[in-house]
XYZ file of C-alpha atoms in Angstrom:
161
model
C 3.921 -6.139 6.739
C 2.300 -5.372 3.363
C 5.047 -7.209 1.502
C 4.697 -10.271 3.732
C 0.942 -10.226 3.224
C 1.297 -10.030 -0.569
C 3.862 -12.842 -0.673
C 1.653 -14.977 1.586
C -1.399 -14.501 -0.631
C 0.661 -15.306 -3.736
C 1.936 -18.570 -2.216
C -1.594 -19.765 -1.479
C -3.278 -19.112 -4.805
C -2.787 -19.217 -8.539
C -4.936 -16.103 -8.871
C -3.299 -12.748 -9.480
C -2.074 -10.775 -6.478
C -0.876 -7.177 -6.800
C 1.220 -5.240 -4.297
C 1.368 -1.446 -4.547
C 3.647 0.727 -2.468
C 1.748 3.946 -1.755
C 3.790 5.277 1.164
C 5.270 7.865 -1.181
C 6.924 10.027 1.472
C 8.928 7.119 2.893
C 9.206 4.294 0.349
C 10.938 1.172 1.626
C 9.978 -1.858 -0.464
C 12.977 -1.787 -2.822
C 15.334 -1.542 0.155
C 13.556 -4.308 2.080
C 13.695 -6.586 -0.951
C 17.347 -5.644 -1.609
C 16.467 -4.490 -5.120
C 18.355 -1.870 -7.104
C 16.739 1.498 -7.790
C 14.173 1.530 -10.591
C 13.264 4.194 -13.080
C 9.585 3.239 -13.291
C 7.593 4.359 -10.257
C 4.041 3.804 -9.087
C 3.844 7.611 -8.897
C 3.705 7.741 -12.700
C 0.760 5.374 -12.592
C -1.042 7.500 -9.985
C -0.431 10.604 -12.092
C -1.870 8.911 -15.193
C 1.395 9.031 -17.151
C 1.911 5.253 -17.286
C -0.066 2.152 -16.487
C 0.703 -0.858 -14.327
C 2.165 -2.777 -17.290
C 5.093 -0.350 -17.430
C 5.647 0.299 -13.714
C 4.874 -3.161 -12.351
C 7.329 -6.009 -11.865
C 6.550 -9.713 -11.708
C 7.697 -11.202 -8.428
C 6.517 -14.723 -9.102
C 3.900 -16.594 -11.100
C 0.973 -14.997 -9.241
C 2.467 -11.762 -7.840
C 3.172 -8.392 -9.440
C 4.457 -5.346 -7.595
C 4.749 -1.612 -8.172
C 7.191 0.447 -6.132
C 7.572 4.049 -5.071
C 11.150 4.665 -6.123
C 12.030 7.866 -4.291
C 10.497 9.973 -1.492
C 7.977 12.639 -2.492
C 6.929 15.664 -0.473
C 3.674 15.947 -2.435
C 2.329 12.561 -1.313
C -1.090 13.953 -0.315
C -1.553 15.733 -3.645
C -0.718 12.574 -5.601
C -2.879 10.235 -3.530
C -5.826 12.622 -3.405
C -5.723 13.350 -7.127
C -8.191 11.803 -9.551
C -5.395 9.731 -11.090
C -5.318 7.336 -8.142
C -8.892 6.126 -8.628
C -8.440 5.920 -12.413
C -5.192 3.952 -12.030
C -6.732 1.474 -9.595
C -9.834 1.052 -11.779
C -7.629 0.361 -14.829
C -5.559 -2.131 -12.862
C -8.713 -3.938 -11.754
C -10.223 -3.979 -15.250
C -7.092 -5.193 -17.017
C -5.685 -7.728 -14.546
C -8.613 -8.685 -12.275
C -6.413 -9.417 -9.267
C -7.912 -11.526 -6.510
C -6.268 -9.218 -3.976
C -4.515 -5.861 -4.262
C -2.383 -5.071 -1.216
C -1.670 -1.353 -0.884
C 0.956 -0.240 1.595
C -0.469 3.110 2.660
C 1.196 6.009 4.440
C 0.670 6.301 8.202
C -2.972 7.127 8.860
C -2.341 9.659 11.633
C 0.524 11.540 9.969
C -1.533 13.479 7.458
C -4.431 13.066 5.103
C -2.728 11.040 2.356
C -3.994 7.661 3.580
C -7.635 8.738 3.728
C -8.065 8.753 -0.072
C -6.715 5.196 -0.196
C -9.197 4.100 2.457
C -12.032 5.559 0.404
C -11.089 3.297 -2.520
C -10.412 0.148 -0.480
C -12.724 -2.790 0.104
C -11.112 -3.249 3.507
C -8.194 -2.130 5.650
C -5.755 -3.700 8.073
C -4.104 -1.357 10.562
C -0.479 -2.106 11.414
C 0.951 -0.315 14.460
C 4.187 -0.517 16.413
C 3.552 -1.099 20.108
C 6.505 1.063 21.103
C 5.444 4.017 18.915
C 1.682 4.319 19.276
C -0.524 5.151 22.227
C -3.828 3.478 22.930
C -5.579 6.755 22.127
C -3.835 7.004 18.751
C -4.750 3.413 17.949
C -8.377 4.091 18.896
C -8.396 7.150 16.618
C -6.854 5.206 13.727
C -9.420 2.447 14.198
C -12.283 4.955 14.160
C -10.970 6.800 11.088
C -10.398 3.599 9.123
C -13.748 2.063 10.020
C -15.552 5.256 8.954
C -14.108 4.891 5.439
C -14.039 1.133 4.801
C -14.353 -2.287 6.399
C -11.699 -2.674 9.068
C -10.604 -6.301 9.145
C -8.210 -6.043 12.049
C -5.224 -4.540 13.792
C -1.715 -5.965 13.832
C 0.430 -4.826 16.732
C 4.138 -5.136 15.922
C 7.076 -4.677 18.252
C 5.470 -6.077 21.398
C 7.965 -6.747 24.181
C 7.076 -9.278 26.831
C 8.891 -9.370 30.161
């Protein structure tokens, strides 16, 4: 969903759009895009070891992307560290993207996503109809709206009889 959103924004504007994969425990963007493994990872940016210029990849005239290249067990530590805020501030100052789409980890599967919500201007919840209960969706909505502006909920995987 985050990739589709980033590509859609990039098609509609000449302004800069940035896509960041922050689901560090279960990265999928390289696989979805059928791209080979990369050495440079967004994790290095979050840890302050590199900046977006070295980990990002141009995906078109208006779109740049940074990928998580391999699963990490320490996702919460990385996303809750001070490097995340510094990295995002540097990205904003240097590139001034119109929109930065961040594909966050699942909100209800730990505390890693909460630090991303604290830095976001807004959030869009994406849930699979066949994997989430109404109560879980209500909780996710409450948690997200307590941290940032919730702009909506996308329910994927709906089956109609």
